[in-house]
Amino acid sequence: MEDNSFLRFMGKPDGELLNPSVLPIRVLWFEQRHRYYEYLNNPTTENLEKVFGIFGKPDNIESLRLDQGAEVPFAGDMFFKTTFGRNVSIGTEALFLSHAGVHLGDGAIVGQKARLVTLGHPTHPSQRHLHKIGPIRLDTGAMLSANAIIINGGRADPVVIGEGSIVLPYAIISKNVPPYSLVTGTNEILLQGKQFFRPLDPMKTHEQLSLKSRLTPEGLDKLASAREILCGLDDLLSKTTDATYTAKTNIYKETGIALTSLKSDFFSATPPAILASCLIPSPVYVTGTIPVLKERMTVNQGCRFTIDEGSSIEFSETVLLAPWVDLKAKNKGTIHFEPSVWVGVGCRIIADAKKITIGQGSVIASGALITGDVPPWSIVTNGGKVLKAMTEADIIPLPPMWRDWDAYAKAFADNTKTARDMPSPERMELLQKALQATQPLNG
């Protein structure tokens, strides 16, 4: 058993590469999903503790605030790496990719559909099967508003949202935010200074969800010239829904770890042999025509496809859609993906009355909105702005066992099947043996 990456995964994150094909990590992933589905089917405090406490009882779960009655109260992977202070609030469909660890301090607030992402990938297509991990921390009273994204794509030190700070909706944060700051856009600080913020009681932060309740009159005056930013933000955790996602929507949703015939029924136009090579965590949402998947695709949880009559989404092999990617083809528009495209968390791609092509090997950064062509072998951000072109210089030196894509793909498929077919007690027994053979969890 190859346990080097397992040790890095279980221990303190150090920014090194992680190989997710190894058996203990696949076992851990499926055990985590098993417990998450149990919680969705029976949302008791006991089952919630199991989700966040694979290796022990989690702290402060009894004071965790979740939206009641939500179909997806939260989503993600490796929840056991998420730790809580007291009186933490989490909005519906918030996403925790907690591979490197997420800590939410006392009174921290995570808004609806906010995303905390502790992993990234090497940029070169030959190495994207590996993960780069780094932690995230929200300090006391920090607030991450609806649809905002925090990402640590491999930095060993945590990305920190400082005490009392507010991240506005749809912001993308990849750097530390100082205490008592108001941030928007991409790491853009609009306001900073404790004198602009009202005092916070960590036990009552859920009562302070508007700018008027968080900022002093002086702080509000400072923002008076930015009315377009403040418009519509009186309630930062607004419960409004997009009607596009709720009307006439067919939903595929796994209700257990084993893949059922429902997957084949849902993606009925995709040949079974190709479908078997794809990885599709639930839920996935489709409005209109169900697209045809291609070999070795990954369609992550929360992805949404909206395809009007006469429009289309065309995939190619080895395309990866990270969680909560939103694809819309309307007015006879087409989104065409060439091979080996990777689309980051929370991206939106819209083809309105035209064909747009996402070029081979390209990477779309998390949170980007794309409405036009993306050049091949490029890394692009919001609006399709090219950050860089990929070359052979982007290849990271690796151990021989990690270089062979075909060997990786076979190990990933074999270990995924092994982990999926294990009953939960067997998965836990294997994890405990793996830990005993290496080092203690907190060693």
Coordinates of C-alpha atoms in Angstrom, one line a residue:
M1 CA 0.0 0.0 0.0
E2 CA 1.3 3.4 -1.0
D3 CA 0.8 5.5 2.1
N4 CA 3.0 8.6 1.6
S5 CA 0.1 10.7 0.2
F6 CA -2.2 9.3 2.8
L7 CA 0.1 10.6 5.5
R8 CA 0.2 14.0 4.0
F9 CA -3.6 13.9 3.7
M10 CA -4.2 12.9 7.3
G11 CA -1.5 15.0 8.9
K12 CA -0.8 18.7 8.8
P13 CA -1.1 20.1 5.3
D14 CA 2.3 21.1 3.9
G15 CA 1.4 22.1 0.3
E16 CA 2.8 18.9 -1.2
L17 CA 1.1 17.0 -3.9
L18 CA -1.6 14.4 -3.0
N19 CA -2.3 11.3 -5.1
P20 CA -6.1 10.6 -4.6
S21 CA -6.0 7.2 -6.4
V22 CA -4.5 5.4 -3.4
L23 CA -6.8 2.9 -1.6
P24 CA -7.0 4.6 1.9
I25 CA -8.0 7.9 0.4
R26 CA -10.7 6.3 -1.8
V27 CA -11.9 4.3 1.2
L28 CA -12.1 7.5 3.2
W29 CA -13.9 9.3 0.5
F30 CA -16.6 6.6 0.2
E31 CA -17.0 6.3 4.0
Q32 CA -17.5 10.1 4.1
R33 CA -20.1 10.0 1.3
H34 CA -21.8 7.1 3.0
R35 CA -22.2 9.1 6.2
Y36 CA -23.3 12.2 4.4
Y37 CA -26.1 10.3 2.6
E38 CA -27.2 8.8 5.9
Y39 CA -27.5 12.3 7.3
L40 CA -29.5 13.6 4.3
N41 CA -31.9 10.7 4.7
N42 CA -32.2 11.2 8.4
P43 CA -30.9 14.7 9.5
T44 CA -30.4 14.1 13.2
T45 CA -27.7 15.6 15.4
E46 CA -26.3 12.1 15.8
N47 CA -25.9 11.6 12.1
L48 CA -24.5 15.1 11.7
E49 CA -21.8 14.2 14.3
K50 CA -20.9 11.2 12.2
V51 CA -20.4 13.3 9.1
F52 CA -17.9 15.6 10.8
G53 CA -16.4 13.0 13.2
I54 CA -15.0 9.9 11.4
F55 CA -12.1 9.7 13.8
G56 CA -13.7 11.1 16.9
K57 CA -16.5 13.3 18.2
P58 CA -16.5 16.8 16.6
D59 CA -16.6 19.8 18.8
N60 CA -19.5 22.3 19.0
I61 CA -21.9 20.5 16.6
E62 CA -24.7 21.1 19.1
S63 CA -24.5 24.8 18.4
L64 CA -24.1 24.6 14.6
R65 CA -26.9 26.5 12.8
L66 CA -28.1 25.0 9.5
D67 CA -31.1 26.1 7.3
Q68 CA -34.0 23.8 8.2
G69 CA -35.6 21.6 5.7
A70 CA -33.0 22.2 2.9
E71 CA -32.6 19.4 0.4
V72 CA -28.8 20.0 0.4
P73 CA -28.0 21.7 3.7
F74 CA -24.3 21.7 2.8
A75 CA -22.1 19.6 0.4
G76 CA -18.5 18.7 -0.1
D77 CA -15.8 16.2 0.6
M78 CA -13.7 15.2 3.6
F79 CA -15.9 16.9 6.2
F80 CA -13.9 15.4 9.0
K81 CA -11.2 18.0 8.2
T82 CA -13.7 20.8 9.1
T83 CA -13.7 22.0 12.7
F84 CA -16.1 24.4 14.4
G85 CA -16.1 27.0 17.1
R86 CA -19.4 27.8 18.8
N87 CA -22.5 29.2 17.1
V88 CA -21.4 28.7 13.5
S89 CA -24.0 29.3 10.8
I90 CA -24.0 27.5 7.4
G91 CA -26.3 28.4 4.6
T92 CA -28.0 26.0 2.2
E93 CA -25.7 24.3 -0.4
A94 CA -22.5 25.8 1.0
L95 CA -19.6 23.7 -0.2
F96 CA -16.7 22.4 1.9
L97 CA -13.8 20.8 0.0
S98 CA -12.0 20.2 3.2
H99 CA -9.1 18.1 2.0
A100 CA -6.5 20.2 3.7
G101 CA -8.7 21.4 6.6
V102 CA -11.2 24.2 7.2
H103 CA -11.7 25.9 10.6
L104 CA -14.6 28.1 11.4
G105 CA -14.2 30.2 14.5
D106 CA -16.9 31.3 17.0
G107 CA -19.8 32.9 15.3
A108 CA -18.4 32.5 11.8
I109 CA -21.1 32.6 9.1
V110 CA -21.0 30.8 5.7
G111 CA -23.7 32.0 3.3
Q112 CA -25.8 30.1 0.9
K113 CA -23.8 28.5 -2.0
A114 CA -20.6 29.8 -0.6
R115 CA -17.5 27.6 -1.4
L116 CA -14.5 26.8 0.7
V117 CA -11.9 25.1 -1.5
T118 CA -8.7 23.7 0.0
L119 CA -7.3 21.9 -3.1
G120 CA -6.1 22.7 -6.5
H121 CA -4.2 20.9 -9.2
P122 CA -1.0 21.2 -11.1
T123 CA -1.8 23.2 -14.3
H124 CA -0.2 20.9 -16.9
P125 CA -2.8 18.4 -18.2
S126 CA -0.4 15.4 -17.7
Q127 CA -0.5 16.1 -13.9
R128 CA -4.0 17.3 -13.2
H129 CA -4.9 14.0 -11.6
L130 CA -2.9 15.0 -8.5
H131 CA -4.1 17.5 -5.9
K132 CA -2.3 20.4 -4.2
I133 CA -3.8 21.1 -0.8
G134 CA -3.8 24.0 1.7
P135 CA -6.1 25.0 4.6
I136 CA -8.6 27.8 5.1
R137 CA -9.6 29.6 8.4
L138 CA -12.4 31.9 9.2
D139 CA -11.7 33.8 12.5
T140 CA -14.3 34.9 15.1
G141 CA -17.3 36.5 13.6
A142 CA -16.0 36.4 10.0
M143 CA -18.8 36.3 7.4
L144 CA -18.6 34.6 3.9
S145 CA -21.6 35.8 2.0
A146 CA -23.7 33.9 -0.5
N147 CA -21.9 32.6 -3.6
A148 CA -18.5 33.8 -2.4
I149 CA -15.4 31.6 -2.9
I150 CA -12.4 31.1 -0.8
I151 CA -9.7 29.0 -2.4
N152 CA -6.3 27.7 -1.2
G153 CA -4.8 25.9 -4.2
G154 CA -1.7 24.5 -2.5
R155 CA -0.2 27.1 -0.1
A156 CA 1.0 25.4 3.1
D157 CA -0.2 28.3 5.3
P158 CA -4.0 28.8 5.7
V159 CA -5.9 31.5 3.7
V160 CA -7.4 33.4 6.6
I161 CA -10.5 35.6 6.8
G162 CA -9.7 37.8 9.7
E163 CA -11.9 38.5 12.8
G164 CA -15.2 40.3 12.0
S165 CA -14.4 40.6 8.3
I166 CA -17.1 40.4 5.6
V167 CA -16.6 38.8 2.2
L168 CA -19.4 40.1 -0.1
P169 CA -21.4 37.9 -2.5
Y170 CA -19.6 36.4 -5.5
A171 CA -16.2 37.6 -4.3
I172 CA -13.2 35.3 -5.0
I173 CA -10.6 35.2 -2.2
S174 CA -7.2 33.6 -2.5
K175 CA -5.2 35.7 -0.1
N176 CA -5.5 36.6 3.6
V177 CA -8.1 39.1 4.5
P178 CA -7.1 41.4 7.4
P179 CA -9.4 41.6 10.5
Y180 CA -12.4 44.0 10.2
S181 CA -12.3 44.3 6.4
L182 CA -15.0 44.4 3.8
V183 CA -13.9 42.6 0.5
T184 CA -15.4 42.1 -2.9
G185 CA -14.3 41.1 -6.4
T186 CA -11.0 39.3 -6.5
N187 CA -9.2 40.0 -3.2
E188 CA -10.4 43.7 -3.4
I189 CA -10.6 45.4 0.0
L190 CA -13.3 48.1 0.1
L191 CA -13.1 49.0 3.8
Q192 CA -10.6 48.2 6.5
G193 CA -10.4 49.2 10.2
K194 CA -12.0 48.2 13.5
Q195 CA -13.5 51.7 13.8
F196 CA -15.8 51.0 10.9
F197 CA -17.3 47.9 12.4
R198 CA -19.8 47.5 15.2
P199 CA -18.8 45.3 18.2
L200 CA -19.6 41.6 17.7
D201 CA -21.0 39.1 20.1
P202 CA -20.0 35.7 18.6
M203 CA -23.1 34.1 20.1
K204 CA -25.4 36.6 18.2
T205 CA -23.7 37.0 14.8
H206 CA -26.7 35.3 13.1
E207 CA -28.7 38.4 14.1
Q208 CA -26.2 40.7 12.3
L209 CA -26.5 39.7 8.6
S210 CA -26.8 43.1 7.0
L211 CA -24.3 45.8 6.4
K212 CA -26.3 48.2 8.6
S213 CA -26.1 45.8 11.5
R214 CA -22.4 45.2 11.0
L215 CA -20.9 48.6 10.1
T216 CA -20.8 51.8 12.1
P217 CA -22.3 55.0 10.6
E218 CA -18.8 56.1 9.8
G219 CA -18.3 52.8 7.9
L220 CA -21.5 53.2 6.0
D221 CA -20.5 56.8 5.1
K222 CA -17.2 55.5 3.7
L223 CA -19.2 53.2 1.3
A224 CA -21.7 55.9 0.3
S225 CA -19.9 56.4 -3.0
A226 CA -20.2 52.7 -3.9
R227 CA -24.0 52.4 -4.1
E228 CA -23.8 49.9 -6.9
I229 CA -21.9 47.6 -4.6
L230 CA -24.3 48.0 -1.8
C231 CA -27.4 47.6 -4.0
G232 CA -29.3 44.4 -3.0
L233 CA -26.9 43.5 -0.1
D234 CA -29.1 44.6 2.8
D235 CA -29.5 40.9 3.6
L236 CA -26.2 39.2 2.8
L237 CA -27.7 35.7 3.2
S238 CA -30.7 36.3 1.0
K239 CA -32.8 33.2 0.4
T240 CA -33.9 34.1 -3.1
T241 CA -33.7 31.3 -5.7
D242 CA -33.1 31.3 -9.4
A243 CA -36.3 30.2 -11.1
T244 CA -34.2 28.7 -13.9
Y245 CA -33.1 26.0 -11.5
T246 CA -36.5 25.2 -10.1
A247 CA -38.8 25.0 -13.1
K248 CA -39.2 21.7 -15.0
T249 CA -35.9 20.4 -13.6
N250 CA -35.0 16.7 -13.9
I251 CA -32.7 15.7 -11.0
Y252 CA -30.4 12.8 -10.8
K253 CA -29.4 12.1 -7.2
E254 CA -27.6 9.1 -5.7
T255 CA -29.2 7.8 -2.6
G256 CA -26.4 5.5 -1.6
I257 CA -22.7 4.9 -2.3
A258 CA -23.2 2.1 -4.9
L259 CA -24.0 3.5 -8.4
T260 CA -27.5 2.4 -9.3
S261 CA -29.3 1.8 -12.6
L262 CA -30.7 5.4 -12.1
K263 CA -27.4 6.7 -13.4
S264 CA -27.7 4.8 -16.6
D265 CA -31.4 5.8 -17.0
F266 CA -30.6 9.5 -16.4
F267 CA -27.7 9.6 -18.9
S268 CA -29.4 7.2 -21.2
A269 CA -27.8 8.7 -24.4
T270 CA -24.3 7.9 -23.0
P271 CA -23.0 4.4 -23.8
P272 CA -22.8 2.3 -20.6
A273 CA -19.1 1.5 -21.2
I274 CA -18.2 5.2 -21.3
L275 CA -20.5 6.0 -18.4
A276 CA -18.7 3.4 -16.3
S277 CA -15.5 5.4 -16.8
C278 CA -17.0 8.6 -15.5
L279 CA -17.1 9.9 -11.9
I280 CA -20.4 11.6 -10.9
P281 CA -21.0 12.5 -7.3
S282 CA -24.6 13.6 -6.7
P283 CA -26.6 15.7 -7.0
V284 CA -26.5 16.8 -10.6
Y285 CA -29.2 19.1 -12.1
V286 CA -30.3 19.2 -15.7
T287 CA -33.0 21.4 -17.3
G288 CA -33.9 20.4 -20.9
T289 CA -31.9 18.0 -23.0
I290 CA -29.6 15.6 -21.1
P291 CA -26.1 15.9 -22.6
V292 CA -23.9 13.0 -23.7
L293 CA -20.9 12.3 -21.5
K294 CA -17.6 11.2 -22.9
E295 CA -14.8 8.8 -21.6
R296 CA -13.2 9.5 -18.2
M297 CA -15.3 12.6 -17.5
T298 CA -15.8 13.9 -14.0
V299 CA -19.1 15.8 -13.2
N300 CA -19.0 16.9 -9.6
Q301 CA -21.8 17.5 -7.2
G302 CA -24.0 20.5 -7.7
C303 CA -23.2 20.9 -11.4
R304 CA -26.1 22.4 -13.4
F305 CA -26.8 22.0 -17.1
T306 CA -29.5 24.2 -18.7
I307 CA -30.0 23.4 -22.4
D308 CA -32.8 25.1 -24.3
E309 CA -34.5 23.5 -27.3
G310 CA -32.2 23.8 -30.3
S311 CA -29.1 24.4 -28.1
S312 CA -26.4 21.9 -27.0
I313 CA -23.5 21.2 -24.7
E314 CA -20.8 19.0 -26.5
F315 CA -18.3 17.3 -24.2
S316 CA -15.0 15.5 -25.1
E317 CA -13.0 12.9 -23.1
T318 CA -11.3 13.7 -19.8
V319 CA -13.3 16.9 -19.2
L320 CA -13.6 17.7 -15.5
L321 CA -16.3 19.9 -14.0
A322 CA -15.6 20.9 -10.4
P323 CA -18.5 21.3 -8.0
W324 CA -21.2 23.8 -8.7
V325 CA -20.2 24.5 -12.3
D326 CA -23.2 26.1 -14.1
L327 CA -23.4 25.5 -17.9
K328 CA -26.2 27.3 -19.9
A329 CA -26.8 27.0 -23.7
K330 CA -29.7 29.1 -24.9
N331 CA -31.2 30.6 -28.0
K332 CA -29.6 27.9 -30.2
G333 CA -26.2 28.4 -28.5
T334 CA -23.6 25.7 -28.1
I335 CA -20.8 25.1 -25.6
H336 CA -18.2 22.8 -27.1
F337 CA -15.5 21.3 -24.8
E338 CA -12.3 20.0 -26.4
P339 CA -10.4 17.2 -24.6
S340 CA -8.7 17.6 -21.2
V341 CA -10.5 20.8 -20.1
W342 CA -10.8 21.5 -16.4
V343 CA -13.4 23.9 -15.1
G344 CA -13.0 25.3 -11.6
V345 CA -15.4 25.5 -8.7
G346 CA -18.4 27.7 -9.2
C347 CA -17.7 28.7 -12.8
R348 CA -20.5 29.8 -15.1
I349 CA -20.3 29.3 -18.9
I350 CA -23.0 30.8 -21.0
A351 CA -23.5 30.3 -24.8
D352 CA -26.3 32.7 -25.8
A353 CA -27.2 32.4 -29.5
K354 CA -23.6 31.4 -30.5
K355 CA -21.1 28.6 -30.3
I356 CA -18.3 29.0 -27.9
T357 CA -15.3 26.6 -27.8
I358 CA -13.3 25.8 -24.6
G359 CA -9.9 24.9 -26.1
Q360 CA -8.0 21.6 -25.4
G361 CA -6.1 21.4 -22.2
S362 CA -7.4 24.7 -20.9
V363 CA -8.1 25.6 -17.2
I364 CA -10.9 27.9 -16.2
A365 CA -10.2 29.4 -12.7
S366 CA -12.7 29.1 -9.9
G367 CA -15.6 31.5 -10.0
A368 CA -15.1 32.7 -13.5
L369 CA -17.9 33.8 -15.9
I370 CA -17.1 32.7 -19.5
T371 CA -19.2 33.9 -22.5
G372 CA -16.7 33.5 -25.3
D373 CA -14.0 31.1 -26.7
V374 CA -11.2 30.0 -24.4
P375 CA -7.8 29.4 -26.2
P376 CA -6.2 25.9 -26.0
W377 CA -3.6 25.2 -23.4
S378 CA -4.4 28.4 -21.4
I379 CA -5.4 29.3 -17.9
V380 CA -8.2 31.9 -17.9
T381 CA -10.1 33.8 -15.3
N382 CA -13.3 35.9 -15.3
G383 CA -14.3 37.1 -18.7
G384 CA -11.9 34.7 -20.4
K385 CA -8.9 36.8 -19.5
V386 CA -5.8 34.7 -20.2
L387 CA -3.5 34.5 -17.1
K388 CA -0.9 32.4 -18.8
A389 CA -0.2 29.8 -21.6
M390 CA 0.9 26.4 -20.5
T391 CA 4.2 24.9 -21.6
E392 CA 6.4 22.0 -20.7
A393 CA 8.0 24.2 -18.1
D394 CA 4.8 23.8 -16.0
I395 CA 5.5 20.1 -15.5
I396 CA 6.5 19.3 -11.9
P397 CA 9.1 16.7 -11.2
L398 CA 7.4 13.6 -9.8
P399 CA 8.2 10.2 -8.4
P400 CA 8.0 7.5 -11.2
M401 CA 4.9 5.9 -9.8
W402 CA 2.9 9.2 -10.3
R403 CA 4.0 9.9 -13.8
D404 CA 2.0 7.3 -15.7
W405 CA -1.5 8.5 -16.4
D406 CA -2.8 5.0 -17.5
A407 CA -1.4 3.4 -14.3
Y408 CA -3.1 6.2 -12.3
A409 CA -6.4 5.8 -14.0
K410 CA -6.4 2.0 -13.5
A411 CA -5.5 2.4 -9.8
F412 CA -8.2 5.0 -9.4
A413 CA -10.8 2.8 -11.0
D414 CA -9.8 -0.3 -9.1
N415 CA -9.5 1.3 -5.7
T416 CA -12.8 3.2 -6.3
K417 CA -14.6 0.0 -7.0
T418 CA -13.0 -1.7 -3.9
A419 CA -14.0 1.2 -1.7
R420 CA -17.5 1.5 -3.1
D421 CA -18.2 -2.2 -2.5
M422 CA -17.0 -2.3 1.1
P423 CA -19.6 -2.1 3.9
S424 CA -19.0 0.8 6.2
P425 CA -17.5 -1.3 9.1
E426 CA -14.9 -2.7 6.7
R427 CA -14.0 0.7 5.4
M428 CA -13.5 2.0 9.0
E429 CA -11.4 -1.1 9.8
L430 CA -9.2 -0.5 6.8
L431 CA -8.7 3.2 7.8
Q432 CA -7.8 2.3 11.3
K433 CA -5.2 -0.3 10.1
A434 CA -3.8 2.3 7.7
L435 CA -3.3 4.8 10.5
Q436 CA -1.8 2.2 12.9
A437 CA 0.6 1.2 10.1
T438 CA 1.8 4.8 9.7
Q439 CA 1.3 7.2 12.5
P440 CA -1.5 8.6 14.8
L441 CA -3.9 11.0 13.2
N442 CA -2.5 14.0 15.1
G443 CA 1.0 12.8 15.1

